JSON list of C-alpha atoms in Angstrom, two decimals:
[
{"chain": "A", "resi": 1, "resn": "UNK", "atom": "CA", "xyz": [114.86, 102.69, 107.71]},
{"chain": "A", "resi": 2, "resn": "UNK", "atom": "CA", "xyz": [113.81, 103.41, 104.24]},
{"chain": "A", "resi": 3, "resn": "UNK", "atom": "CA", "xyz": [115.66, 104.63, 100.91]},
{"chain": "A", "resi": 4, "resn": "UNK", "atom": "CA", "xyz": [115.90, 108.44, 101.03]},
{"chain": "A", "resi": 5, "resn": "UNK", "atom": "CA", "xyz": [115.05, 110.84, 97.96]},
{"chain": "A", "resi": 6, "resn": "UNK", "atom": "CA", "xyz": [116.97, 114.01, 97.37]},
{"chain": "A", "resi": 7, "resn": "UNK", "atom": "CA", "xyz": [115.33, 116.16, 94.61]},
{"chain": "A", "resi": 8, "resn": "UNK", "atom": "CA", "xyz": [117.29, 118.20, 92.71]},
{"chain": "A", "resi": 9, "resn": "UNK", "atom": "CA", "xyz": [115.84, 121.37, 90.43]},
{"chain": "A", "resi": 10, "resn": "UNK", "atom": "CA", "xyz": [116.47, 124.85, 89.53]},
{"chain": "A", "resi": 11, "resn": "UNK", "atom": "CA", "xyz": [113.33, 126.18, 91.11]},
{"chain": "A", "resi": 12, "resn": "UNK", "atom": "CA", "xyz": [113.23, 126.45, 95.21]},
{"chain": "A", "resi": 13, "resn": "UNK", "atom": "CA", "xyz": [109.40, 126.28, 94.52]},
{"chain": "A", "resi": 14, "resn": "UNK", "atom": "CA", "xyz": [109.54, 123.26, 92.01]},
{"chain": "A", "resi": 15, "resn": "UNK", "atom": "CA", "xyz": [111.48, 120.98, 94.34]},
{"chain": "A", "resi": 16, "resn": "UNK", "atom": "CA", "xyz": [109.15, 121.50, 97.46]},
{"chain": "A", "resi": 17, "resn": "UNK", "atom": "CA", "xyz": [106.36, 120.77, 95.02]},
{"chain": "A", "resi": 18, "resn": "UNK", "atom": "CA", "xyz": [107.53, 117.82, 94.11]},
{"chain": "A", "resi": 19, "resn": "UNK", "atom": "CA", "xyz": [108.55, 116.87, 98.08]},
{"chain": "A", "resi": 20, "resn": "UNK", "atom": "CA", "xyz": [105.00, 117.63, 99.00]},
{"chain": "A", "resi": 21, "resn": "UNK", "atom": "CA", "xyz": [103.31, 115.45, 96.71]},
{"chain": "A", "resi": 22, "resn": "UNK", "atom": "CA", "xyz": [105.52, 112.86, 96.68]},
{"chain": "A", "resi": 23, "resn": "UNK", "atom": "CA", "xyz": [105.70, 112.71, 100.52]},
{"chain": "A", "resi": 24, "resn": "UNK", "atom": "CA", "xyz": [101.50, 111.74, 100.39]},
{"chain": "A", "resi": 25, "resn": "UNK", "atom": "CA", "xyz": [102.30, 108.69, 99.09]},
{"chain": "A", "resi": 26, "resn": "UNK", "atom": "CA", "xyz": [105.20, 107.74, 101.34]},
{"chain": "A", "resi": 27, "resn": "UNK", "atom": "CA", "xyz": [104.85, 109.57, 104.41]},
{"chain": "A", "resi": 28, "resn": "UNK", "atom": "CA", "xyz": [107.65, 107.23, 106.03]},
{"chain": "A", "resi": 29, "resn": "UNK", "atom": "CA", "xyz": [110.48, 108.14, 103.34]},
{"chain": "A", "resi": 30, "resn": "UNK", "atom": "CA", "xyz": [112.73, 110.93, 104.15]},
{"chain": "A", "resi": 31, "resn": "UNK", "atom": "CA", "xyz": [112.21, 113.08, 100.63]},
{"chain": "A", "resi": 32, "resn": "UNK", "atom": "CA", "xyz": [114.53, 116.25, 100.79]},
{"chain": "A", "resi": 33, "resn": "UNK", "atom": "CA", "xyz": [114.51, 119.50, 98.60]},
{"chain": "A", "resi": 34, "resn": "UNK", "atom": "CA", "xyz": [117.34, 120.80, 96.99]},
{"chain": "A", "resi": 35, "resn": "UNK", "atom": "CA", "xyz": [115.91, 123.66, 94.82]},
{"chain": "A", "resi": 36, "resn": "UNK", "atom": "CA", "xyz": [117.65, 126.65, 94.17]},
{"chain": "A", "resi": 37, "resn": "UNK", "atom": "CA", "xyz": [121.25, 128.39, 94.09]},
{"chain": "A", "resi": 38, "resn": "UNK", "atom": "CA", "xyz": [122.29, 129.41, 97.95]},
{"chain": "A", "resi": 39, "resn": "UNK", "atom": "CA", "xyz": [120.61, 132.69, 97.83]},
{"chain": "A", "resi": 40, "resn": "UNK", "atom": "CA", "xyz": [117.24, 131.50, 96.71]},
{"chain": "A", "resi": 41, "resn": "UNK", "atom": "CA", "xyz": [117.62, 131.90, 92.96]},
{"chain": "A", "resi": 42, "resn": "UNK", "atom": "CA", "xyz": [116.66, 130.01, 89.81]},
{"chain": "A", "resi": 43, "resn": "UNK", "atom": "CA", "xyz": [119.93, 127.36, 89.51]},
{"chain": "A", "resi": 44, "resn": "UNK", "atom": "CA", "xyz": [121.70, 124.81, 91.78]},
{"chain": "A", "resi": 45, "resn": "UNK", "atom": "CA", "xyz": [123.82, 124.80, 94.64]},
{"chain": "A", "resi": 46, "resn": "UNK", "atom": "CA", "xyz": [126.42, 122.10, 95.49]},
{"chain": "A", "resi": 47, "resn": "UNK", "atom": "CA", "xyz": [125.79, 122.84, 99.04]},
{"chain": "A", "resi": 48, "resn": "UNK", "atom": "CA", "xyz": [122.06, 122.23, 98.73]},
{"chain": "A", "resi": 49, "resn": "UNK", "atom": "CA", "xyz": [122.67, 119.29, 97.20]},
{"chain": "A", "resi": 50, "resn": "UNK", "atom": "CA", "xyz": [125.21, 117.62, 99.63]},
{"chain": "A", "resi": 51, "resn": "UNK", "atom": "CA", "xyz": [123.14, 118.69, 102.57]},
{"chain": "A", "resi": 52, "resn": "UNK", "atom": "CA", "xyz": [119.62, 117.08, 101.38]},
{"chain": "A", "resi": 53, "resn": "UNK", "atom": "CA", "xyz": [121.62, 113.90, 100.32]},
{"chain": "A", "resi": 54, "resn": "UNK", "atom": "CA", "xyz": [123.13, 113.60, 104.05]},
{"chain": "A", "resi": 55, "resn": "UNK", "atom": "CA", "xyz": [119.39, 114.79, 105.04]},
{"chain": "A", "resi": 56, "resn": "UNK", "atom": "CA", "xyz": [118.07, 112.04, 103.13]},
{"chain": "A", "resi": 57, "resn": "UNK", "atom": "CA", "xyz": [120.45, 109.20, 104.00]},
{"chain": "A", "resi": 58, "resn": "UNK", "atom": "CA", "xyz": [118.70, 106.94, 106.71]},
{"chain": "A", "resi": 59, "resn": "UNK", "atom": "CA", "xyz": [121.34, 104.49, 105.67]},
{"chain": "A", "resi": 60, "resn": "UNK", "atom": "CA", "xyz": [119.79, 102.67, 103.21]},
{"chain": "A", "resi": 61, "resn": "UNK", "atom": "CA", "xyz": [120.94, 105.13, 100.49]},
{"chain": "A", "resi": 62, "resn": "UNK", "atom": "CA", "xyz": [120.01, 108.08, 98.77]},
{"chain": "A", "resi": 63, "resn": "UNK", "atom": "CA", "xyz": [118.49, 108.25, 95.31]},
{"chain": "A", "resi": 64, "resn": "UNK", "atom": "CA", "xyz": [118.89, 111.72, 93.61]},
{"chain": "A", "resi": 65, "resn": "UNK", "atom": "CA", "xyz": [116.53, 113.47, 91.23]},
{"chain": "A", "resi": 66, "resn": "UNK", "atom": "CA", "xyz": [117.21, 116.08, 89.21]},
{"chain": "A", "resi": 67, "resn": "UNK", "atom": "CA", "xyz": [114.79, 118.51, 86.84]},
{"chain": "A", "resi": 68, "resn": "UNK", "atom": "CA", "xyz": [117.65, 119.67, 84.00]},
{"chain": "A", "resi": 69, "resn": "UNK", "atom": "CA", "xyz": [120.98, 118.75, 83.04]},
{"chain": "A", "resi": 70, "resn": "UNK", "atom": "CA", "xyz": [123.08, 121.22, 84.97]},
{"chain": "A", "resi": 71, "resn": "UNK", "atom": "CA", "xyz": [120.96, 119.65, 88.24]},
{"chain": "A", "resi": 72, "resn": "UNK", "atom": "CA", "xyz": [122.77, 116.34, 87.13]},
{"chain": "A", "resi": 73, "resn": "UNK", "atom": "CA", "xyz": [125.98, 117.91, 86.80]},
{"chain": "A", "resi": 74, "resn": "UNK", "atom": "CA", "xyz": [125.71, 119.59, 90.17]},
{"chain": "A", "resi": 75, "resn": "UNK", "atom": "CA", "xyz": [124.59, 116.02, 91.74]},
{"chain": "A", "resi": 76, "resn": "UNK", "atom": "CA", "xyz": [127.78, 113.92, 90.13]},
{"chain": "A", "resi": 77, "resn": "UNK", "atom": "CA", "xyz": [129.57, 116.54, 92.00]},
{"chain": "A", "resi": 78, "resn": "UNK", "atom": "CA", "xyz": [128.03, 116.04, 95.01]},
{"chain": "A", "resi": 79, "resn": "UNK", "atom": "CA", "xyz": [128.41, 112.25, 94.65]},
{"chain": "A", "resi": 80, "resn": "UNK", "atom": "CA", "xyz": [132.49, 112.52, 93.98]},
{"chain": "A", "resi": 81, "resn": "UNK", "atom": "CA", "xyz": [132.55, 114.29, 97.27]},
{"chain": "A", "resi": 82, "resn": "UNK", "atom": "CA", "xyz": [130.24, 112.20, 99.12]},
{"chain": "A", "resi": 83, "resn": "UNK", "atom": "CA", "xyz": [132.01, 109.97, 101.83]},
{"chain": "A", "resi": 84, "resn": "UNK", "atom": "CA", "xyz": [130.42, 106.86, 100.79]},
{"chain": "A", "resi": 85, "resn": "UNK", "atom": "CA", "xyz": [128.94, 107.41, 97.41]},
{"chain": "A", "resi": 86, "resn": "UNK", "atom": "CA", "xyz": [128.32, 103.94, 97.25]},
{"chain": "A", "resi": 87, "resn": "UNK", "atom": "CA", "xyz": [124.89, 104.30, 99.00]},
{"chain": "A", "resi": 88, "resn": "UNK", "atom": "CA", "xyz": [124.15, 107.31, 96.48]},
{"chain": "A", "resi": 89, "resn": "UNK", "atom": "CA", "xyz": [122.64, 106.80, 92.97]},
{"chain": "A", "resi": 90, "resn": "UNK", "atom": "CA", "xyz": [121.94, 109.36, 90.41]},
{"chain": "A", "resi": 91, "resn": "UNK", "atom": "CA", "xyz": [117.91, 108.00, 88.66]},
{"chain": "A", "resi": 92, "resn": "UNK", "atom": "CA", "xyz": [117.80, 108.92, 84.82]},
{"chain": "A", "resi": 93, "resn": "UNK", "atom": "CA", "xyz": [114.52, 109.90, 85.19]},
{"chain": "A", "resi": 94, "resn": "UNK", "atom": "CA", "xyz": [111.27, 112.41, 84.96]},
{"chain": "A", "resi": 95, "resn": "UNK", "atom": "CA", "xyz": [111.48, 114.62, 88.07]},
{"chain": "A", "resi": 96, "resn": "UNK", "atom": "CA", "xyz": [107.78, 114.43, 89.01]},
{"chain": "A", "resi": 97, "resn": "UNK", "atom": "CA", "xyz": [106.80, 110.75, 88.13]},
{"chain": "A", "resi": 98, "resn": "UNK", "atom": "CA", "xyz": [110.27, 109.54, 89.24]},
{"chain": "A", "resi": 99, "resn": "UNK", "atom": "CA", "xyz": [110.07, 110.84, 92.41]},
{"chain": "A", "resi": 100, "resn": "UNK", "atom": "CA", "xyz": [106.49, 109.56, 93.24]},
{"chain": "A", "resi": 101, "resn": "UNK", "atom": "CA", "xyz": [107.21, 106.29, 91.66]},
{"chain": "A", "resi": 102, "resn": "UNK", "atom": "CA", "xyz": [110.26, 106.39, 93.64]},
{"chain": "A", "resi": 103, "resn": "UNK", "atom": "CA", "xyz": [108.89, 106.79, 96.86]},
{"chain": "A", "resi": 104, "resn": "UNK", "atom": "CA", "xyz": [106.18, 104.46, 96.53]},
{"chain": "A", "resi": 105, "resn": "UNK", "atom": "CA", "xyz": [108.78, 101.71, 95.91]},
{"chain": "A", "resi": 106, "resn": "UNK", "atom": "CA", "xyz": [110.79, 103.10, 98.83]},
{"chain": "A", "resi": 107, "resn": "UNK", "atom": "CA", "xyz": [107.38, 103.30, 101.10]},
{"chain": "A", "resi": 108, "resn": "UNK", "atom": "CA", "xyz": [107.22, 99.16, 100.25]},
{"chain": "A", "resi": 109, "resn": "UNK", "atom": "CA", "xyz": [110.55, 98.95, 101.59]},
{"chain": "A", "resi": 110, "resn": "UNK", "atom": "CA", "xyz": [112.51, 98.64, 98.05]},
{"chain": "A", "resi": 111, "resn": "UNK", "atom": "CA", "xyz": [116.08, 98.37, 98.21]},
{"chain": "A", "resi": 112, "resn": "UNK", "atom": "CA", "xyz": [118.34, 101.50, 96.44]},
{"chain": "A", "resi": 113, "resn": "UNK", "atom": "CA", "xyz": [118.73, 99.70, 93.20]},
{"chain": "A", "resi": 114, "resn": "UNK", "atom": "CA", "xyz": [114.58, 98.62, 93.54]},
{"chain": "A", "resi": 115, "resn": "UNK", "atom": "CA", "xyz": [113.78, 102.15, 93.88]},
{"chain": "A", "resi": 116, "resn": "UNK", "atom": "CA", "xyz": [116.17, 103.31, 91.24]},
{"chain": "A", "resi": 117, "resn": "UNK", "atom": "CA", "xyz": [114.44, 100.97, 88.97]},
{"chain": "A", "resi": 118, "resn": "UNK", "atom": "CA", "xyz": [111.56, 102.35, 89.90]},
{"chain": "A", "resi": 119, "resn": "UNK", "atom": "CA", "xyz": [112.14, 105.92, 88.99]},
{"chain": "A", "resi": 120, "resn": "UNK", "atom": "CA", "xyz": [113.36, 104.85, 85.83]},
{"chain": "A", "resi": 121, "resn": "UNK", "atom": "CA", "xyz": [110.60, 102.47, 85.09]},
{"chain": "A", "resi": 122, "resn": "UNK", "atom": "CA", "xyz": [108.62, 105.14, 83.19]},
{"chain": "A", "resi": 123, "resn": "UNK", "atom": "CA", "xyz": [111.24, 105.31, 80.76]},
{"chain": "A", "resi": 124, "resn": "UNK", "atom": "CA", "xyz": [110.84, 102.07, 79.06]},
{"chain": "A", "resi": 125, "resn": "UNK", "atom": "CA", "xyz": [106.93, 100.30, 78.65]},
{"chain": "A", "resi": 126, "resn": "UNK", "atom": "CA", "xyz": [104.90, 102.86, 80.33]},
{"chain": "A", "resi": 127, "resn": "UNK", "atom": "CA", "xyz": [102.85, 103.86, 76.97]},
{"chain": "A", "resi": 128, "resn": "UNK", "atom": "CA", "xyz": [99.37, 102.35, 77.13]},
{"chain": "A", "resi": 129, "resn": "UNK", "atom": "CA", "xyz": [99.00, 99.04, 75.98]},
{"chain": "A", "resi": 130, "resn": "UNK", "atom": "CA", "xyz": [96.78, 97.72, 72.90]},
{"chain": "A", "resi": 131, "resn": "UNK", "atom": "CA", "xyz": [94.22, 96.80, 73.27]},
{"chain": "A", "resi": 132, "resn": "UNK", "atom": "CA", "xyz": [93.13, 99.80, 76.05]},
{"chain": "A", "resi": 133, "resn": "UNK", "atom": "CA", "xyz": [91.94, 98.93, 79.54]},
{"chain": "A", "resi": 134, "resn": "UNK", "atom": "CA", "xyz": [88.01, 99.26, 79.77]},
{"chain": "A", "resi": 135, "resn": "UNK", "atom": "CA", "xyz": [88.08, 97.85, 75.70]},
{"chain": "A", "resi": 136, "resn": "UNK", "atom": "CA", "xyz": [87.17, 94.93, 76.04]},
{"chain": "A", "resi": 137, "resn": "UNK", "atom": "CA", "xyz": [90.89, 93.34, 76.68]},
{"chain": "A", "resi": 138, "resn": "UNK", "atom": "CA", "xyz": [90.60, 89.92, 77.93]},
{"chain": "A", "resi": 139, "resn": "UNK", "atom": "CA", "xyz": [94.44, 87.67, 78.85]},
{"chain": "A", "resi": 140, "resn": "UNK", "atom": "CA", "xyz": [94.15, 84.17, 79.18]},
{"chain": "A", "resi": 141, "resn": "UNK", "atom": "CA", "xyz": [95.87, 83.65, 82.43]},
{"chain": "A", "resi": 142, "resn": "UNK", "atom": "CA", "xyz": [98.99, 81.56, 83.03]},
{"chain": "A", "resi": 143, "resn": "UNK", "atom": "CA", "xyz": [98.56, 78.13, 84.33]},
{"chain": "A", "resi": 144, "resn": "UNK", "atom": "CA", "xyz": [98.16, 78.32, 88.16]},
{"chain": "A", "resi": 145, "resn": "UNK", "atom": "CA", "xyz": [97.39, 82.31, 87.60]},
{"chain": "A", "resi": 146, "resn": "UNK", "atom": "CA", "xyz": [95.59, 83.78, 90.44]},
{"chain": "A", "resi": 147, "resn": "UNK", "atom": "CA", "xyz": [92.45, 86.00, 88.90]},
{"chain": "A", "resi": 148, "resn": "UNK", "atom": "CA", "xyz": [90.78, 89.39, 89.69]},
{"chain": "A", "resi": 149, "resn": "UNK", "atom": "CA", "xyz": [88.54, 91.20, 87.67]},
{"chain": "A", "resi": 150, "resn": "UNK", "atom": "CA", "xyz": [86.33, 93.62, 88.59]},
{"chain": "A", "resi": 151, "resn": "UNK", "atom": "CA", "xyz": [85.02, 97.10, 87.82]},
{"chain": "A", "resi": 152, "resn": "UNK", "atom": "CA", "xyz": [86.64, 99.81, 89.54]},
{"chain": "A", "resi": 153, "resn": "UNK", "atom": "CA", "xyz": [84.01, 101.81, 91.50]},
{"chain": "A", "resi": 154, "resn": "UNK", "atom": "CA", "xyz": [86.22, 104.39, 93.32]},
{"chain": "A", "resi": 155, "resn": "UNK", "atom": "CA", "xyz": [85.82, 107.86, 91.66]},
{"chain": "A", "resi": 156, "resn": "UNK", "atom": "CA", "xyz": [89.35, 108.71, 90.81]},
{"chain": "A", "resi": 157, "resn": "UNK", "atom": "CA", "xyz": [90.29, 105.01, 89.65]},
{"chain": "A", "resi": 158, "resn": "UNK", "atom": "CA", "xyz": [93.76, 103.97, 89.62]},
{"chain": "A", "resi": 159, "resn": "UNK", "atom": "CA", "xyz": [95.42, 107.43, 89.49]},
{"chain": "A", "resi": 160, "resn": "UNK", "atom": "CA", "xyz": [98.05, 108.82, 91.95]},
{"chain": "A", "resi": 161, "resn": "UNK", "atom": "CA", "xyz": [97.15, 107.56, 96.01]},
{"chain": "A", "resi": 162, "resn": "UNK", "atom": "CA", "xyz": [95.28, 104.97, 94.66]},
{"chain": "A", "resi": 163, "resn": "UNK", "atom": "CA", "xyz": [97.64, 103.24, 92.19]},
{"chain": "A", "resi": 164, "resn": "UNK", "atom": "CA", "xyz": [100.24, 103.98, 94.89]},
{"chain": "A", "resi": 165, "resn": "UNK", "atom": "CA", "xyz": [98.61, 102.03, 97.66]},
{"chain": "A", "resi": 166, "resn": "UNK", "atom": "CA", "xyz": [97.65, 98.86, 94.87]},
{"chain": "A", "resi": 167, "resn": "UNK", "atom": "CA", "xyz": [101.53, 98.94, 94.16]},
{"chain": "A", "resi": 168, "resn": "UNK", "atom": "CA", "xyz": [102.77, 98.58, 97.79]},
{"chain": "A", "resi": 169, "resn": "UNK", "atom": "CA", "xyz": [100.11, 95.62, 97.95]},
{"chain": "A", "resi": 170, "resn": "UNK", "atom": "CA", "xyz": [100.96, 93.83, 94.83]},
{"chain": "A", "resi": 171, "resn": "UNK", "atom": "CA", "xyz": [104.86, 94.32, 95.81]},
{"chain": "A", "resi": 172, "resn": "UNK", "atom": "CA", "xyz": [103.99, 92.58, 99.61]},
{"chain": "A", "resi": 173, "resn": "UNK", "atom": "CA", "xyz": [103.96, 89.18, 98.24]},
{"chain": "A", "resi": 174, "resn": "UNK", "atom": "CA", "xyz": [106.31, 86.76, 96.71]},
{"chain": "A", "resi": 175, "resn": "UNK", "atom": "CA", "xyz": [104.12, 86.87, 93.22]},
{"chain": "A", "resi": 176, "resn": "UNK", "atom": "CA", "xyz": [103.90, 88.55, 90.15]},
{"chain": "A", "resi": 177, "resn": "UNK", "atom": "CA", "xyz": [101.53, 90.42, 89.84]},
{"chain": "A", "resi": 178, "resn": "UNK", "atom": "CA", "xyz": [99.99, 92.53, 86.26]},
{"chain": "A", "resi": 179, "resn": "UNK", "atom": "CA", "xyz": [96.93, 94.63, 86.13]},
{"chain": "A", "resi": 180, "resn": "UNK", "atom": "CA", "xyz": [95.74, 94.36, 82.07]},
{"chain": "A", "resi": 181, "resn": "UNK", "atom": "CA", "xyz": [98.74, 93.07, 81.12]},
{"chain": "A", "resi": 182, "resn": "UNK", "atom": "CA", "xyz": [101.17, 95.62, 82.79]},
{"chain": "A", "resi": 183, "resn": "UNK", "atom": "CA", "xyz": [103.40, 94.87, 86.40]},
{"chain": "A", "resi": 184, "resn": "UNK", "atom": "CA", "xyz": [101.39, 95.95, 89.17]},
{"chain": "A", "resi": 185, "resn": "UNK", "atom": "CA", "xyz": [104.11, 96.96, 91.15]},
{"chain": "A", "resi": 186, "resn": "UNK", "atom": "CA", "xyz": [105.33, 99.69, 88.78]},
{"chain": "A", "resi": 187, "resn": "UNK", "atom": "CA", "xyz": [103.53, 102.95, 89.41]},
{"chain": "A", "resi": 188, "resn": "UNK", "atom": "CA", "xyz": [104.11, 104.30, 86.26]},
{"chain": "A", "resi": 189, "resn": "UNK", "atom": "CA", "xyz": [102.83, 101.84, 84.41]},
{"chain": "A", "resi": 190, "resn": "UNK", "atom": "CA", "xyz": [99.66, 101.35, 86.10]},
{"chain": "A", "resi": 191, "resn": "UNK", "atom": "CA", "xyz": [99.33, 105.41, 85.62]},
{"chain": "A", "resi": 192, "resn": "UNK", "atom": "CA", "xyz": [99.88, 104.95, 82.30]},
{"chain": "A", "resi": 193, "resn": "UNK", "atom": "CA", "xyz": [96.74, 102.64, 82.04]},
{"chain": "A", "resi": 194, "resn": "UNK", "atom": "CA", "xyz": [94.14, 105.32, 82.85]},
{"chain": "A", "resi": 195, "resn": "UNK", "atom": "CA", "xyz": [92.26, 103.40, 84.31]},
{"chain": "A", "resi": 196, "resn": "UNK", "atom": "CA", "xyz": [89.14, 105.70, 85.91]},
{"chain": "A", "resi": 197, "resn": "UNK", "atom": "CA", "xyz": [86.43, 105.22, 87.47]},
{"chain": "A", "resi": 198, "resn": "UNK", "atom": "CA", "xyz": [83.69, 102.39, 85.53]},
{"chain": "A", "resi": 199, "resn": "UNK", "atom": "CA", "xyz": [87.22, 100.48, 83.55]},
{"chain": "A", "resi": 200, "resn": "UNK", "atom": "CA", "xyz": [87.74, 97.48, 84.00]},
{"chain": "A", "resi": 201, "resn": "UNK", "atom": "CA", "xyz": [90.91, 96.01, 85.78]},
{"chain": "A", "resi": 202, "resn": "UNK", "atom": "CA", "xyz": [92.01, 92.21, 85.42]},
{"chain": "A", "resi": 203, "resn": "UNK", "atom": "CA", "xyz": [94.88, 91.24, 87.99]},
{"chain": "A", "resi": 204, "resn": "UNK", "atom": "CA", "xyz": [96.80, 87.98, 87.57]},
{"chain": "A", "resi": 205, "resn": "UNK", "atom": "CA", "xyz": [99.51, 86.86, 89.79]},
{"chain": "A", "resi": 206, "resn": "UNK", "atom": "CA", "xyz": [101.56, 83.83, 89.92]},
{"chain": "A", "resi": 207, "resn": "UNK", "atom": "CA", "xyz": [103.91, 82.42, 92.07]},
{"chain": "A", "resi": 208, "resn": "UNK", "atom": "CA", "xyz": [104.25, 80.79, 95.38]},
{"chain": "A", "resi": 209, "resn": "UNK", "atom": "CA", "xyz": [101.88, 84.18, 97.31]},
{"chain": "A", "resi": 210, "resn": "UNK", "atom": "CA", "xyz": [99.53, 84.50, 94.45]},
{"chain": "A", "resi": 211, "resn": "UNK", "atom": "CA", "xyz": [96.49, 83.85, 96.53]},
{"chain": "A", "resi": 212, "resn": "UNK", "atom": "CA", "xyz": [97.39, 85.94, 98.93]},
{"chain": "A", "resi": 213, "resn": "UNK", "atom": "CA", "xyz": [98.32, 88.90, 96.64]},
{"chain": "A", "resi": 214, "resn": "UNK", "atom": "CA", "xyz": [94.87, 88.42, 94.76]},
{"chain": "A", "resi": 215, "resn": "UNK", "atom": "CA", "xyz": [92.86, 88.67, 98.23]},
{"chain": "A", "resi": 216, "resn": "UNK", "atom": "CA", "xyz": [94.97, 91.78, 99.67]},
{"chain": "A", "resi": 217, "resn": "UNK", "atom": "CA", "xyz": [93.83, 93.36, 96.36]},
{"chain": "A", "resi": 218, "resn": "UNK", "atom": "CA", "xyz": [90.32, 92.18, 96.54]},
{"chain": "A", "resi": 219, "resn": "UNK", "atom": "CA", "xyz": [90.00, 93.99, 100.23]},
{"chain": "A", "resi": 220, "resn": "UNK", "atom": "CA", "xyz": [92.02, 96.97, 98.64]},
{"chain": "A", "resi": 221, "resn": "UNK", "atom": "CA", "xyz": [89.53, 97.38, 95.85]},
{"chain": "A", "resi": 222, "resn": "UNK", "atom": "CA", "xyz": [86.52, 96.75, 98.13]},
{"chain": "A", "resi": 223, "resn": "UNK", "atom": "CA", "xyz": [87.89, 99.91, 100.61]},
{"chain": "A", "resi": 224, "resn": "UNK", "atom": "CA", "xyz": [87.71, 102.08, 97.38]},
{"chain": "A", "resi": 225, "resn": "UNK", "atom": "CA", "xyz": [91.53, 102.04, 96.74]},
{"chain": "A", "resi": 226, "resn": "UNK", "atom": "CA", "xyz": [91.71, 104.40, 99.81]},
{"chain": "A", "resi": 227, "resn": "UNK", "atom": "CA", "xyz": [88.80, 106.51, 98.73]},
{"chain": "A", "resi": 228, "resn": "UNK", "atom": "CA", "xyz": [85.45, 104.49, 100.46]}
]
């Protein structure tokens, strides 16, 4: 069983979007639209919303996201009638990059907080670091620091399915892990990198799986990130 995802907008149309591209990166996650008022129209409906939470709920919890504020309101309400809201968390989050960071994290077997976390990683630290990746920035590793660096040779980079699948590898191991300087097992803040195609990416990890992180990355990055 995984975390579930129940995403909340005004827009039947927006909310399956959002379920469809999230769902490529975690095909095992239960991701559930709740788009719409009951007759198809642009607002929300409190029976939408209760039903793709209980849709969503594996029993491992349900994280909710939601486009506009009246989405949130219609969610809390959901939640105070919810028989164990407990297992139900509201993220504070961007609909689109919450969701797919959220279901990446829940793909890797995240707990609920985890994955909250993770939707709501892009709202603190995700602006591109100085110096830029593919600049010239060189980090003396930490003592006992596992090193990667290499050229990324894949022709999308690290964007979307290929970030996602280098997060669920550096979150495998009992190491930290940063790609130029940023945690490897957030995926919005390796998006925010932009790192394409010919940048250069340095990984470090330390900590008791370190080697073992570095190599799973190695073969990752020598499959093309998913795209050889």
């Amino acid at each position: 069983m995984t975390v579930g995802l129940a995403i909340v907008s005004h827009s039947v149309r927006i909310a399956e979007g959002v379920v469809e591209l999230a769902a490529q990166m975690a095909p095992s996650v239960a991701i559930v639209a709740a788009g719409g008022t009951d007759d198809g129209g642009l607002g929300t409906s409190f029976d939408r919303v209760q039903a793709a939470i209980a849709e969503a709920d594996s029993g491992d919890g349900v994280v909710v996201l939601c486009d506009l504020g009246s989405a949130v309101l219609t969610a809390q309400t959901a939640l105070d009638f919810a028989e164990a809201p407990e297992r139900i968390r509201i993220a504070d989050a961007p609909l689109v990059e919450g969701a797919v960071a959220a279901a990446v994290a829940a793909e890797g077997g995240a707990g609920l907080e985890q994955v909250v976390a993770a939707a709501e990683s892009g709202l603190q630290g995700a602006a591109r670091p100085e110096p830029t990746a593919g600049e010239g920035a060189v980090v003396e590793p930490e003592d006992g620091a596992a090193v990667l660096e290499l050229e990324l040779e894949n022709e999308h980079g690290l964007h979307a399915r290929p970030a996602a699948l280098l997060v669920r590898a550096a979150s495998g191991f009992e190491a930290e892990v940063t790609v130029n300087g940023v945690d490897a097992s957030s995926l919005l803040r390796v998006l925010a990198l932009g790192l394409d195609r010919g940048a250069t990416a340095r990984f470090e990890a330390t900590g008791p799986q370190a080697d073992e992180a570095i190599a799973a990355i190695r073969e990752l990055a020598e499959s093309g990130f998913g795209e050889g």
